[in-house]
Amino acid sequence: MTQIETRQDAEERSTVGGLAFPDRFVWGTATASYQIEGAVAEGGRTPSIWDTFSHTPGKVFQGDTGDIAADHYHRYREDAELMEELGVNSYRFSVSWSRVIPTGVGPLNREGVDFYSRLVDELLGRGITPTVTLYHWDLPQEFQDAGGWTSRDTAYRFADYASALAGVLGDRVSLWTTLNEPWCSAFLGYAAGVHAPGHTSGAEALAAVHHLLLGHGLAIQSLRSALPTSAQLAITLNPAVARPATDSPQDVKAASKVDGLQNRIWWDPLFNARYPDDVREFTAEVTDWSYVRDGDLDIISTPFDVLGVNYYNPVVVAHYAGTGERSQADGHGDGAGETWPGCSDVQFVDLPGRHTAMGWPVDASGLRELLDRLWRAYGKPMFITENGAAYDDEVSADGQIHDVERAQYVHEHLAAIHDAISAGVDVRGYYLWSLLDNFEWAYGYSKRFGIVRVDFDSQKRTVKDSGRFYSRVVRANALPEA
Ligand code: IFM
């Protein structure tokens, strides 16, 4: 333990008068396969849609790709050691489908499985509980060639993959998440065109919503039958806190549309086996929803155990009357397409105050509000499966990264979670996004979310001040006073 203070140091510094978290609260960090692994052509792995997209000129900032990324495929031991030094007790990572089942169908690829198996063993050996996400956006390219998530078949193949992976990791992994942020897969991938596969069709995005949900429901069923009864099953969503810019009925309606496409289009089918009427109505201009078949919603609403919540910022929404410049400050970049089908009368208004390097406002009250809403509506235990911030870090003369703003961001959001727990909301853990600086999708390596800096030339890892701050919180199981 060279860089990070010891448990004893931390306890001494700990938090007299601070905010204590419940016993057994899960303290983790999160990553995703394509963002950190690299080794895209090793061990039998075949290309995913993100390999194709990132290698297409003009799609990713400066032509960056995940070919090497943080080289985690070769450095997973070092990264697990870092986590142990930080003191985190859980690690959420995603599995590359095309690494474990090249081309997406067929038998398991032993080399691919071995990588994740070794990773899991390494973590367990260090007292870190592995949490698996099955799908964090890197669909095998062959499925995209056959329609991707617009094709019903992809949902069934996803369930096969879930079942196969459960068979090899299920003896050691107890928390499984099916999809990560399916909103991004559907709307950024098929409507806005800023994520793989880069399509710009509202109709495709809505078909993708349905098939992602169907894939989730089928995967929950196959995981349930393949895993021990103690396994915890989840889906991770990125719900919006969509605030109307004013109390005017038009702004309220605009915010409700965003709420419909980012929240209720997922929540209603998952928890109540139906799609929201208003969403079906205002999207009728782009789709007839004929891909929803009898029985699908029963599958989609198959019960799961815990809800994964990814939260970064709230948005402010206003009516757009069709004249003048339409503000698009929804924080997802300028796609060639329309991110929000059926919402040409909606615009996004920037919030005043602090922003991260993504241009996202810093406002932890949104997380507090969201947790309250979800808990009151569904009563499902929750994990914060992602939360964190990108800033333009600088390496100081002392070789360190004094990222005060990131630590402050984490502090404020943990305080919001603590407040929610104190009010009776069942939040069981927190996974900071991200352990490492990594490939931030269309932004390439220009945005750094890590609490550990990665020098992408040398692959050297350096714990940032935010990492030291998080380590103190984790070890004390409490948040120091601000
Ligand atoms: O990097 C992403 C992650 O892959 C999904 N959630 C949001 C993060 C920050 O943009």
CSV table of C-alpha atoms and ligand atoms in Angstrom, one decimal:
chain,number,residue,atom,x,y,z
A,1,MET,CA,0.0,0.0,0.0
A,2,THR,CA,2.2,2.8,-1.2
A,3,GLN,CA,0.0,5.4,-2.7
A,4,ILE,CA,-3.1,5.2,-0.7
A,5,GLU,CA,-3.5,5.6,3.0
A,6,THR,CA,-3.9,2.5,5.2
A,7,ARG,CA,-7.1,1.4,6.9
A,8,GLN,CA,-5.7,2.7,10.2
A,9,ASP,CA,-4.9,6.1,8.7
A,10,ALA,CA,-8.3,6.3,7.3
A,11,GLU,CA,-10.0,5.4,10.6
A,12,GLU,CA,-8.0,8.0,12.4
A,13,ARG,CA,-8.9,10.6,9.9
A,14,SER,CA,-12.4,9.3,9.7
A,15,THR,CA,-15.5,11.1,10.2
A,16,VAL,CA,-16.4,12.2,13.6
A,17,GLY,CA,-19.7,13.9,13.0
A,18,GLY,CA,-19.8,12.7,9.4
A,19,LEU,CA,-22.5,10.8,7.6
A,20,ALA,CA,-22.4,7.1,8.4
A,21,PHE,CA,-23.7,4.6,5.8
A,22,PRO,CA,-25.6,1.4,6.7
A,23,ASP,CA,-23.6,-1.7,7.6
A,24,ARG,CA,-22.8,-3.8,4.6
A,25,PHE,CA,-23.3,-0.9,2.2
A,26,VAL,CA,-21.6,-1.8,-1.1
A,27,TRP,CA,-18.8,0.5,-2.2
A,28,GLY,CA,-17.7,-0.1,-5.7
A,29,THR,CA,-16.3,1.2,-8.9
A,30,ALA,CA,-17.6,0.6,-12.4
A,31,THR,CA,-16.2,0.1,-15.9
A,32,ALA,CA,-17.3,-1.4,-19.2
A,33,SER,CA,-15.6,-3.9,-21.5
A,34,TYR,CA,-15.1,-1.8,-24.7
A,35,GLN,CA,-14.1,1.3,-22.7
A,36,ILE,CA,-11.1,-0.3,-20.9
A,37,GLU,CA,-10.2,-3.8,-22.2
A,38,GLY,CA,-8.4,-3.2,-25.5
A,39,ALA,CA,-7.1,-6.5,-27.0
A,40,VAL,CA,-9.9,-6.3,-29.5
A,41,ALA,CA,-8.4,-9.0,-31.8
A,42,GLU,CA,-7.0,-11.3,-29.0
A,43,GLY,CA,-8.3,-14.5,-27.5
A,44,GLY,CA,-10.7,-15.2,-30.3
A,45,ARG,CA,-12.7,-12.0,-29.9
A,46,THR,CA,-14.6,-10.9,-33.0
A,47,PRO,CA,-15.7,-7.3,-33.8
A,48,SER,CA,-18.6,-5.5,-32.0
A,49,ILE,CA,-20.6,-2.6,-33.3
A,50,TRP,CA,-18.3,-0.3,-31.4
A,51,ASP,CA,-15.2,-1.6,-33.3
A,52,THR,CA,-17.0,-0.9,-36.5
A,53,PHE,CA,-18.3,2.5,-35.4
A,54,SER,CA,-15.1,3.8,-33.9
A,55,HIS,CA,-13.1,2.7,-37.0
A,56,THR,CA,-15.6,4.7,-39.2
A,57,PRO,CA,-14.0,8.1,-40.0
A,58,GLY,CA,-15.8,11.0,-38.4
A,59,LYS,CA,-17.7,9.0,-35.8
A,60,VAL,CA,-15.4,9.4,-32.8
A,61,PHE,CA,-13.4,12.4,-31.7
A,62,GLN,CA,-9.9,12.4,-33.3
A,63,GLY,CA,-10.5,8.9,-34.7
A,64,ASP,CA,-10.0,7.3,-31.3
A,65,THR,CA,-10.9,3.6,-30.9
A,66,GLY,CA,-11.0,1.0,-28.2
A,67,ASP,CA,-8.3,-1.1,-29.8
A,68,ILE,CA,-6.0,-0.6,-26.8
A,69,ALA,CA,-8.0,1.5,-24.4
A,70,ALA,CA,-6.7,1.1,-20.8
A,71,ASP,CA,-5.2,-2.3,-21.8
A,72,HIS,CA,-7.2,-3.8,-18.9
A,73,TYR,CA,-7.2,-7.2,-20.7
A,74,HIS,CA,-3.5,-7.5,-19.9
A,75,ARG,CA,-3.5,-5.4,-16.7
A,76,TYR,CA,-6.5,-6.7,-14.9
A,77,ARG,CA,-4.4,-7.9,-12.0
A,78,GLU,CA,-2.8,-4.5,-11.5
A,79,ASP,CA,-6.3,-2.9,-11.7
A,80,ALA,CA,-7.7,-5.4,-9.1
A,81,GLU,CA,-4.7,-4.6,-6.8
A,82,LEU,CA,-5.5,-0.9,-7.2
A,83,MET,CA,-9.1,-1.5,-6.2
A,84,GLU,CA,-7.9,-3.5,-3.1
A,85,GLU,CA,-5.7,-0.6,-2.2
A,86,LEU,CA,-8.6,1.8,-2.5
A,87,GLY,CA,-10.6,-0.4,-0.2
A,88,VAL,CA,-13.6,-0.9,-2.5
A,89,ASN,CA,-15.6,-4.0,-1.8
A,90,SER,CA,-17.2,-4.5,-5.2
A,91,TYR,CA,-16.4,-4.0,-8.9
A,92,ARG,CA,-19.0,-3.7,-11.6
A,93,PHE,CA,-17.6,-4.7,-15.0
A,94,SER,CA,-19.3,-5.7,-18.3
A,95,VAL,CA,-18.6,-8.8,-20.4
A,96,SER,CA,-17.8,-8.4,-24.1
A,97,TRP,CA,-20.3,-10.8,-25.8
A,98,SER,CA,-18.1,-11.2,-28.8
A,99,ARG,CA,-15.2,-12.2,-26.6
A,100,VAL,CA,-17.1,-15.0,-24.9
A,101,ILE,CA,-19.2,-16.1,-27.9
A,102,PRO,CA,-17.3,-14.9,-31.0
A,103,THR,CA,-19.8,-13.7,-33.7
A,104,GLY,CA,-22.5,-13.9,-31.0
A,105,VAL,CA,-23.8,-17.4,-31.6
A,106,GLY,CA,-22.3,-20.8,-31.0
A,107,PRO,CA,-20.3,-22.4,-28.3
A,108,LEU,CA,-18.5,-20.5,-25.6
A,109,ASN,CA,-15.0,-19.5,-26.4
A,110,ARG,CA,-12.8,-20.9,-23.8
A,111,GLU,CA,-10.1,-18.2,-24.0
A,112,GLY,CA,-12.7,-15.4,-23.7
A,113,VAL,CA,-14.4,-17.1,-20.7
A,114,ASP,CA,-11.0,-17.7,-19.1
A,115,PHE,CA,-10.3,-14.0,-19.1
A,116,TYR,CA,-13.4,-13.2,-17.1
A,117,SER,CA,-13.0,-16.2,-14.9
A,118,ARG,CA,-9.5,-15.1,-14.0
A,119,LEU,CA,-10.7,-11.6,-13.3
A,120,VAL,CA,-13.5,-12.9,-11.0
A,121,ASP,CA,-11.0,-15.1,-9.1
A,122,GLU,CA,-8.6,-12.2,-8.8
A,123,LEU,CA,-11.3,-10.0,-7.4
A,124,LEU,CA,-12.6,-12.6,-5.0
A,125,GLY,CA,-9.0,-13.3,-3.8
A,126,ARG,CA,-8.8,-9.6,-2.9
A,127,GLY,CA,-12.1,-9.5,-1.1
A,128,ILE,CA,-13.9,-7.7,-3.9
A,129,THR,CA,-17.3,-8.9,-5.0
A,130,PRO,CA,-17.7,-9.0,-8.8
A,131,THR,CA,-20.9,-7.6,-10.3
A,132,VAL,CA,-21.5,-8.5,-13.9
A,133,THR,CA,-23.2,-6.4,-16.6
A,134,LEU,CA,-24.1,-8.6,-19.5
A,135,TYR,CA,-24.5,-5.8,-22.1
A,136,HIS,CA,-22.9,-2.4,-22.1
A,137,TRP,CA,-23.5,-1.5,-25.8
A,138,ASP,CA,-21.0,-3.8,-27.6
A,139,LEU,CA,-23.3,-5.9,-29.7
A,140,PRO,CA,-21.5,-8.5,-31.9
A,141,GLN,CA,-21.3,-7.0,-35.4
A,142,GLU,CA,-23.0,-10.0,-37.0
A,143,PHE,CA,-26.2,-9.2,-35.1
A,144,GLN,CA,-26.1,-5.7,-36.4
A,145,ASP,CA,-25.7,-7.0,-39.9
A,146,ALA,CA,-29.0,-8.8,-39.3
A,147,GLY,CA,-30.8,-5.8,-37.9
A,148,GLY,CA,-29.3,-5.4,-34.4
A,149,TRP,CA,-31.8,-4.5,-31.7
A,150,THR,CA,-34.5,-3.7,-34.4
A,151,SER,CA,-34.6,-7.5,-34.9
A,152,ARG,CA,-36.6,-9.6,-32.5
A,153,ASP,CA,-34.1,-12.5,-32.9
A,154,THR,CA,-31.4,-10.4,-31.1
A,155,ALA,CA,-33.5,-10.6,-27.9
A,156,TYR,CA,-33.5,-14.4,-28.0
A,157,ARG,CA,-29.8,-14.6,-28.7
A,158,PHE,CA,-29.1,-12.3,-25.8
A,159,ALA,CA,-31.0,-14.7,-23.5
A,160,ASP,CA,-28.9,-17.6,-24.8
A,161,TYR,CA,-25.7,-15.6,-24.1
A,162,ALA,CA,-27.0,-14.8,-20.5
A,163,SER,CA,-27.6,-18.4,-19.9
A,164,ALA,CA,-24.3,-19.6,-21.2
A,165,LEU,CA,-22.4,-17.0,-19.1
A,166,ALA,CA,-24.4,-17.9,-16.0
A,167,GLY,CA,-23.3,-21.5,-16.5
A,168,VAL,CA,-19.6,-20.5,-16.2
A,169,LEU,CA,-19.5,-17.6,-13.8
A,170,GLY,CA,-22.7,-18.3,-11.8
A,171,ASP,CA,-20.8,-20.1,-9.1
A,172,ARG,CA,-18.8,-17.0,-8.2
A,173,VAL,CA,-20.9,-14.0,-9.3
A,174,SER,CA,-24.0,-13.2,-7.3
A,175,LEU,CA,-25.2,-9.8,-8.7
A,176,TRP,CA,-26.1,-9.8,-12.4
A,177,THR,CA,-27.3,-6.8,-14.5
A,178,THR,CA,-28.8,-7.5,-17.9
A,179,LEU,CA,-28.6,-4.2,-19.8
A,180,ASN,CA,-26.7,-1.0,-19.1
A,181,GLU,CA,-28.6,2.1,-20.0
A,182,PRO,CA,-30.8,0.7,-22.8
A,183,TRP,CA,-32.0,4.2,-23.4
A,184,CYS,CA,-28.5,5.0,-24.9
A,185,SER,CA,-28.5,1.8,-27.0
A,186,ALA,CA,-31.9,2.7,-28.5
A,187,PHE,CA,-31.9,6.5,-28.8
A,188,LEU,CA,-28.3,7.4,-29.1
A,189,GLY,CA,-27.5,4.4,-31.3
A,190,TYR,CA,-30.6,4.2,-33.6
A,191,ALA,CA,-32.1,7.8,-33.5
A,192,ALA,CA,-29.4,10.4,-32.8
A,193,GLY,CA,-26.6,8.5,-34.6
A,194,VAL,CA,-24.0,9.5,-32.1
A,195,HIS,CA,-23.4,5.9,-30.8
A,196,ALA,CA,-23.0,2.6,-32.6
A,197,PRO,CA,-24.6,1.6,-34.9
A,198,GLY,CA,-25.0,5.3,-35.9
A,199,HIS,CA,-28.5,5.1,-37.4
A,200,THR,CA,-30.9,8.1,-37.5
A,201,SER,CA,-34.4,6.6,-37.4
A,202,GLY,CA,-36.9,7.2,-34.7
A,203,ALA,CA,-38.8,4.1,-35.8
A,204,GLU,CA,-35.8,1.9,-35.4
A,205,ALA,CA,-35.0,3.4,-32.0
A,206,LEU,CA,-38.5,2.5,-30.7
A,207,ALA,CA,-38.3,-1.0,-32.1
A,208,ALA,CA,-34.9,-1.3,-30.4
A,209,VAL,CA,-36.5,-0.2,-27.1
A,210,HIS,CA,-39.0,-3.1,-27.3
A,211,HIS,CA,-36.4,-5.7,-28.3
A,212,LEU,CA,-33.9,-4.6,-25.6
A,213,LEU,CA,-36.7,-4.9,-23.0
A,214,LEU,CA,-37.7,-8.3,-24.4
A,215,GLY,CA,-34.1,-9.4,-24.3
A,216,HIS,CA,-33.9,-8.2,-20.7
A,217,GLY,CA,-37.0,-10.2,-19.7
A,218,LEU,CA,-35.9,-13.3,-21.5
A,219,ALA,CA,-32.4,-13.0,-19.9
A,220,ILE,CA,-33.9,-12.6,-16.5
A,221,GLN,CA,-35.8,-15.9,-17.1
A,222,SER,CA,-32.7,-17.7,-18.3
A,223,LEU,CA,-30.5,-16.3,-15.5
A,224,ARG,CA,-33.1,-17.3,-12.9
A,225,SER,CA,-33.1,-20.9,-14.1
A,226,ALA,CA,-29.3,-21.1,-14.5
A,227,LEU,CA,-28.3,-19.4,-11.2
A,228,PRO,CA,-28.5,-20.3,-7.5
A,229,THR,CA,-31.6,-18.9,-5.8
A,230,SER,CA,-29.4,-16.5,-3.9
A,231,ALA,CA,-28.4,-14.6,-7.1
A,232,GLN,CA,-29.6,-11.0,-7.4
A,233,LEU,CA,-30.8,-10.0,-10.8
A,234,ALA,CA,-31.0,-6.4,-12.0
A,235,ILE,CA,-31.3,-4.0,-14.9
A,236,THR,CA,-29.4,-0.7,-15.0
A,237,LEU,CA,-31.3,2.3,-16.3
A,238,ASN,CA,-30.3,6.0,-16.7
A,239,PRO,CA,-33.5,7.7,-15.6
A,240,ALA,CA,-33.9,11.4,-16.4
A,241,VAL,CA,-34.9,14.0,-13.9
A,242,ALA,CA,-36.7,16.2,-16.4
A,243,ARG,CA,-37.7,19.5,-15.0
A,244,PRO,CA,-40.0,21.9,-16.9
A,245,ALA,CA,-38.4,25.3,-17.5
A,246,THR,CA,-41.5,27.1,-16.2
A,247,ASP,CA,-45.0,26.1,-14.9
A,248,SER,CA,-46.6,26.8,-18.3
A,249,PRO,CA,-48.7,23.9,-19.5
A,250,GLN,CA,-46.5,23.7,-22.7
A,251,ASP,CA,-43.3,23.4,-20.8
A,252,VAL,CA,-44.8,20.8,-18.4
A,253,LYS,CA,-46.0,18.8,-21.4
A,254,ALA,CA,-42.5,19.0,-23.0
A,255,ALA,CA,-40.9,17.7,-19.8
A,256,SER,CA,-43.5,15.0,-19.6
A,257,LYS,CA,-42.5,13.8,-23.1
A,258,VAL,CA,-38.9,13.5,-22.1
A,259,ASP,CA,-40.0,11.8,-18.9
A,260,GLY,CA,-41.9,9.4,-21.2
A,261,LEU,CA,-39.1,8.5,-23.4
A,262,GLN,CA,-36.3,8.3,-20.8
A,263,ASN,CA,-38.2,7.0,-17.8
A,264,ARG,CA,-41.7,5.6,-18.3
A,265,ILE,CA,-41.1,3.8,-21.5
A,266,TRP,CA,-38.8,1.5,-19.4
A,267,TRP,CA,-40.5,1.6,-16.0
A,268,ASP,CA,-44.1,0.9,-17.2
A,269,PRO,CA,-43.3,-2.3,-19.1
A,270,LEU,CA,-40.8,-3.5,-16.5
A,271,PHE,CA,-43.1,-2.9,-13.5
A,272,ASN,CA,-46.6,-2.8,-14.9
A,273,ALA,CA,-46.5,-4.8,-18.2
A,274,ARG,CA,-47.6,-1.9,-20.4
A,275,TYR,CA,-46.3,0.9,-22.5
A,276,PRO,CA,-47.4,4.4,-21.5
A,277,ASP,CA,-50.4,5.6,-23.5
A,278,ASP,CA,-49.1,9.1,-24.0
A,279,VAL,CA,-45.8,7.8,-25.4
A,280,ARG,CA,-47.6,5.5,-27.8
A,281,GLU,CA,-49.6,8.4,-28.9
A,282,PHE,CA,-46.9,11.0,-29.5
A,283,THR,CA,-44.6,8.5,-31.2
A,284,ALA,CA,-47.4,7.3,-33.5
A,285,GLU,CA,-46.0,9.7,-36.1
A,286,VAL,CA,-42.9,7.4,-36.4
A,287,THR,CA,-44.0,3.9,-35.4
A,288,ASP,CA,-47.1,1.8,-35.2
A,289,TRP,CA,-45.6,-0.4,-32.4
A,290,SER,CA,-46.6,-3.5,-34.4
A,291,TYR,CA,-43.5,-5.3,-33.1
A,292,VAL,CA,-45.1,-5.7,-29.7
A,293,ARG,CA,-46.6,-9.2,-29.8
A,294,ASP,CA,-49.0,-10.9,-27.5
A,295,GLY,CA,-47.2,-12.1,-24.4
A,296,ASP,CA,-44.1,-9.9,-24.8
A,297,LEU,CA,-45.1,-7.6,-21.9
A,298,ASP,CA,-45.5,-10.6,-19.6
A,299,ILE,CA,-41.9,-11.6,-20.4
A,300,ILE,CA,-40.6,-8.1,-20.0
A,301,SER,CA,-42.3,-7.7,-16.6
A,302,THR,CA,-40.7,-10.9,-15.2
A,303,PRO,CA,-39.7,-9.9,-11.7
A,304,PHE,CA,-36.1,-9.0,-10.9
A,305,ASP,CA,-34.5,-8.2,-7.6
A,306,VAL,CA,-32.8,-4.8,-7.6
A,307,LEU,CA,-32.8,-1.8,-9.8
A,308,GLY,CA,-29.6,-0.3,-11.0
A,309,VAL,CA,-29.7,3.5,-11.3
A,310,ASN,CA,-27.1,5.5,-13.2
A,311,TYR,CA,-27.3,9.3,-12.5
A,312,TYR,CA,-25.2,12.2,-13.7
A,313,ASN,CA,-27.4,15.3,-14.0
A,314,PRO,CA,-30.9,16.6,-14.4
A,315,VAL,CA,-32.2,18.3,-17.5
A,316,VAL,CA,-34.5,21.3,-18.0
A,317,VAL,CA,-37.1,21.0,-20.7
A,318,ALA,CA,-39.1,23.7,-22.5
A,319,HIS,CA,-41.7,23.8,-25.3
A,320,TYR,CA,-40.3,24.7,-28.7
A,321,ALA,CA,-42.7,26.6,-30.9
A,322,GLY,CA,-40.9,25.9,-34.1
A,323,THR,CA,-39.4,29.3,-34.7
A,324,GLY,CA,-36.0,30.6,-33.6
A,325,GLU,CA,-33.0,28.5,-32.7
A,326,ARG,CA,-33.9,25.3,-30.9
A,327,SER,CA,-31.7,24.7,-27.9
A,328,GLN,CA,-30.4,21.1,-27.7
A,329,ALA,CA,-28.6,21.2,-24.4
A,330,ASP,CA,-29.6,17.6,-23.5
A,331,GLY,CA,-25.9,16.7,-23.1
A,332,HIS,CA,-25.7,14.0,-25.7
A,333,GLY,CA,-23.8,15.8,-28.5
A,334,ASP,CA,-24.9,16.8,-31.9
A,335,GLY,CA,-26.1,13.8,-33.8
A,336,ALA,CA,-27.2,13.8,-37.4
A,337,GLY,CA,-30.6,12.5,-36.3
A,338,GLU,CA,-33.3,13.4,-33.8
A,339,THR,CA,-32.6,11.9,-30.4
A,340,TRP,CA,-36.2,12.2,-29.2
A,341,PRO,CA,-38.8,10.7,-31.7
A,342,GLY,CA,-42.1,12.6,-31.6
A,343,CYS,CA,-40.6,15.5,-29.8
A,344,SER,CA,-40.0,18.2,-32.4
A,345,ASP,CA,-41.9,20.6,-30.1
A,346,VAL,CA,-39.4,20.0,-27.2
A,347,GLN,CA,-36.1,21.8,-26.5
A,348,PHE,CA,-33.6,21.6,-23.7
A,349,VAL,CA,-32.5,24.6,-21.6
A,350,ASP,CA,-29.1,24.7,-20.0
A,351,LEU,CA,-28.9,25.0,-16.2
A,352,PRO,CA,-26.9,27.9,-14.7
A,353,GLY,CA,-24.1,27.0,-12.3
A,354,ARG,CA,-21.3,24.5,-12.3
A,355,HIS,CA,-20.8,22.0,-15.2
A,356,THR,CA,-18.5,19.1,-15.7
A,357,ALA,CA,-16.2,18.7,-18.7
A,358,MET,CA,-19.1,17.0,-20.5
A,359,GLY,CA,-21.1,20.2,-20.2
A,360,TRP,CA,-23.4,18.5,-17.8
A,361,PRO,CA,-24.7,20.5,-14.9
A,362,VAL,CA,-23.7,19.5,-11.3
A,363,ASP,CA,-26.9,19.1,-9.3
A,364,ALA,CA,-27.1,16.3,-6.7
A,365,SER,CA,-30.7,17.3,-5.8
A,366,GLY,CA,-31.8,15.5,-9.0
A,367,LEU,CA,-30.5,12.2,-7.6
A,368,ARG,CA,-32.3,12.8,-4.3
A,369,GLU,CA,-35.5,13.5,-6.2
A,370,LEU,CA,-35.1,10.5,-8.5
A,371,LEU,CA,-34.5,8.1,-5.7
A,372,ASP,CA,-37.5,9.3,-3.9
A,373,ARG,CA,-39.7,9.0,-6.9
A,374,LEU,CA,-38.5,5.5,-7.8
A,375,TRP,CA,-38.9,4.2,-4.3
A,376,ARG,CA,-42.3,5.6,-3.8
A,377,ALA,CA,-43.5,4.3,-7.2
A,378,TYR,CA,-42.0,0.8,-7.2
A,379,GLY,CA,-40.5,0.0,-3.8
A,380,LYS,CA,-37.6,-1.8,-5.4
A,381,PRO,CA,-34.2,-1.9,-3.6
A,382,MET,CA,-31.6,0.1,-5.6
A,383,PHE,CA,-27.9,0.3,-6.3
A,384,ILE,CA,-26.4,3.4,-7.8
A,385,THR,CA,-24.6,1.5,-10.5
A,386,GLU,CA,-22.9,4.6,-12.0
A,387,ASN,CA,-22.2,8.2,-10.8
A,388,GLY,CA,-19.2,10.3,-11.4
A,389,ALA,CA,-17.8,13.2,-13.4
A,390,ALA,CA,-15.4,14.1,-16.2
A,391,TYR,CA,-13.1,17.0,-15.7
A,392,ASP,CA,-10.1,18.3,-17.6
A,393,ASP,CA,-7.5,16.9,-15.2
A,394,GLU,CA,-4.0,18.3,-15.0
A,395,VAL,CA,-0.9,16.5,-13.8
A,396,SER,CA,0.7,18.9,-11.3
A,397,ALA,CA,4.4,19.4,-10.8
A,398,ASP,CA,4.3,16.9,-8.0
A,399,GLY,CA,3.1,14.3,-10.5
A,400,GLN,CA,-0.4,14.2,-8.8
A,401,ILE,CA,-3.9,15.0,-10.0
A,402,HIS,CA,-5.5,17.4,-7.6
A,403,ASP,CA,-9.0,16.9,-9.0
A,404,VAL,CA,-10.9,18.8,-6.3
A,405,GLU,CA,-14.0,19.2,-8.4
A,406,ARG,CA,-14.5,15.5,-9.0
A,407,ALA,CA,-14.1,14.8,-5.3
A,408,GLN,CA,-16.6,17.5,-4.6
A,409,TYR,CA,-19.0,16.0,-7.1
A,410,VAL,CA,-18.8,12.6,-5.5
A,411,HIS,CA,-19.2,14.1,-2.1
A,412,GLU,CA,-22.3,16.0,-3.0
A,413,HIS,CA,-23.9,12.9,-4.6
A,414,LEU,CA,-23.1,10.6,-1.7
A,415,ALA,CA,-24.6,13.2,0.6
A,416,ALA,CA,-27.8,13.0,-1.5
A,417,ILE,CA,-27.8,9.2,-1.3
A,418,HIS,CA,-27.2,9.3,2.5
A,419,ASP,CA,-30.2,11.7,2.8
A,420,ALA,CA,-32.4,9.4,0.8
A,421,ILE,CA,-31.4,6.4,2.9
A,422,SER,CA,-32.1,8.3,6.1
A,423,ALA,CA,-35.6,9.0,4.7
A,424,GLY,CA,-36.1,5.3,4.3
A,425,VAL,CA,-35.2,4.7,0.6
A,426,ASP,CA,-33.5,1.3,0.2
A,427,VAL,CA,-30.2,2.1,-1.6
A,428,ARG,CA,-27.7,-0.7,-1.1
A,429,GLY,CA,-24.6,0.4,-2.8
A,430,TYR,CA,-22.7,2.9,-4.9
A,431,TYR,CA,-20.5,2.2,-7.9
A,432,LEU,CA,-18.4,5.2,-8.8
A,433,TRP,CA,-18.0,5.8,-12.6
A,434,SER,CA,-15.2,5.2,-13.2
A,435,LEU,CA,-12.3,3.3,-11.8
A,436,LEU,CA,-10.1,4.3,-14.7
A,437,ASP,CA,-9.9,7.0,-17.3
A,438,ASN,CA,-11.3,5.3,-20.4
A,439,PHE,CA,-12.7,5.4,-23.9
A,440,GLU,CA,-15.7,7.8,-23.5
A,441,TRP,CA,-17.6,6.6,-26.6
A,442,ALA,CA,-17.9,9.4,-29.3
A,443,TYR,CA,-15.7,11.6,-27.2
A,444,GLY,CA,-12.8,9.1,-27.4
A,445,TYR,CA,-10.1,9.7,-24.8
A,446,SER,CA,-10.8,13.5,-24.5
A,447,LYS,CA,-13.0,13.1,-21.4
A,448,ARG,CA,-11.7,11.6,-18.3
A,449,PHE,CA,-14.0,10.1,-15.7
A,450,GLY,CA,-11.5,8.0,-13.7
A,451,ILE,CA,-10.6,8.3,-10.1
A,452,VAL,CA,-7.4,6.7,-11.4
A,453,ARG,CA,-5.6,8.5,-14.2
A,454,VAL,CA,-4.4,6.5,-17.1
A,455,ASP,CA,-1.6,7.8,-19.2
A,456,PHE,CA,-2.7,6.3,-22.5
A,457,ASP,CA,0.9,6.3,-23.9
A,458,SER,CA,2.6,4.4,-21.1
A,459,GLN,CA,-0.6,2.9,-19.5
A,460,LYS,CA,0.7,4.1,-16.2
A,461,ARG,CA,-2.0,4.4,-13.5
A,462,THR,CA,-2.0,7.2,-10.9
A,463,VAL,CA,-4.6,7.5,-8.2
A,464,LYS,CA,-6.1,10.9,-8.3
A,465,ASP,CA,-7.0,12.9,-5.2
A,466,SER,CA,-10.7,12.0,-5.8
A,467,GLY,CA,-9.6,8.3,-5.5
A,468,ARG,CA,-7.9,9.0,-2.2
A,469,PHE,CA,-11.1,10.8,-1.1
A,470,TYR,CA,-13.2,7.9,-2.1
A,471,SER,CA,-10.9,5.5,-0.4
A,472,ARG,CA,-11.3,7.4,2.9
A,473,VAL,CA,-15.1,7.3,2.5
A,474,VAL,CA,-15.1,3.6,1.7
A,475,ARG,CA,-12.9,2.6,4.6
A,476,ALA,CA,-14.8,4.7,7.1
A,477,ASN,CA,-18.2,3.7,5.6
A,478,ALA,CA,-19.0,7.3,6.1
A,479,LEU,CA,-18.9,10.6,4.4
A,480,PRO,CA,-16.7,13.3,6.1
A,481,GLU,CA,-18.3,16.7,6.7
A,482,ALA,CA,-17.8,19.0,3.7
B,1,IFM,O1,-19.0,6.3,-19.9
B,1,IFM,C1,-20.4,6.2,-19.8
B,1,IFM,C2,-20.8,4.8,-19.5
B,1,IFM,O2,-20.4,3.9,-20.5
B,1,IFM,C3,-22.3,4.8,-19.4
B,1,IFM,N1,-22.9,5.7,-18.5
B,1,IFM,C4,-22.4,7.1,-18.7
B,1,IFM,C5,-20.9,7.1,-18.7
B,1,IFM,C6,-20.4,8.6,-18.9
B,1,IFM,O3,-20.8,9.1,-20.1
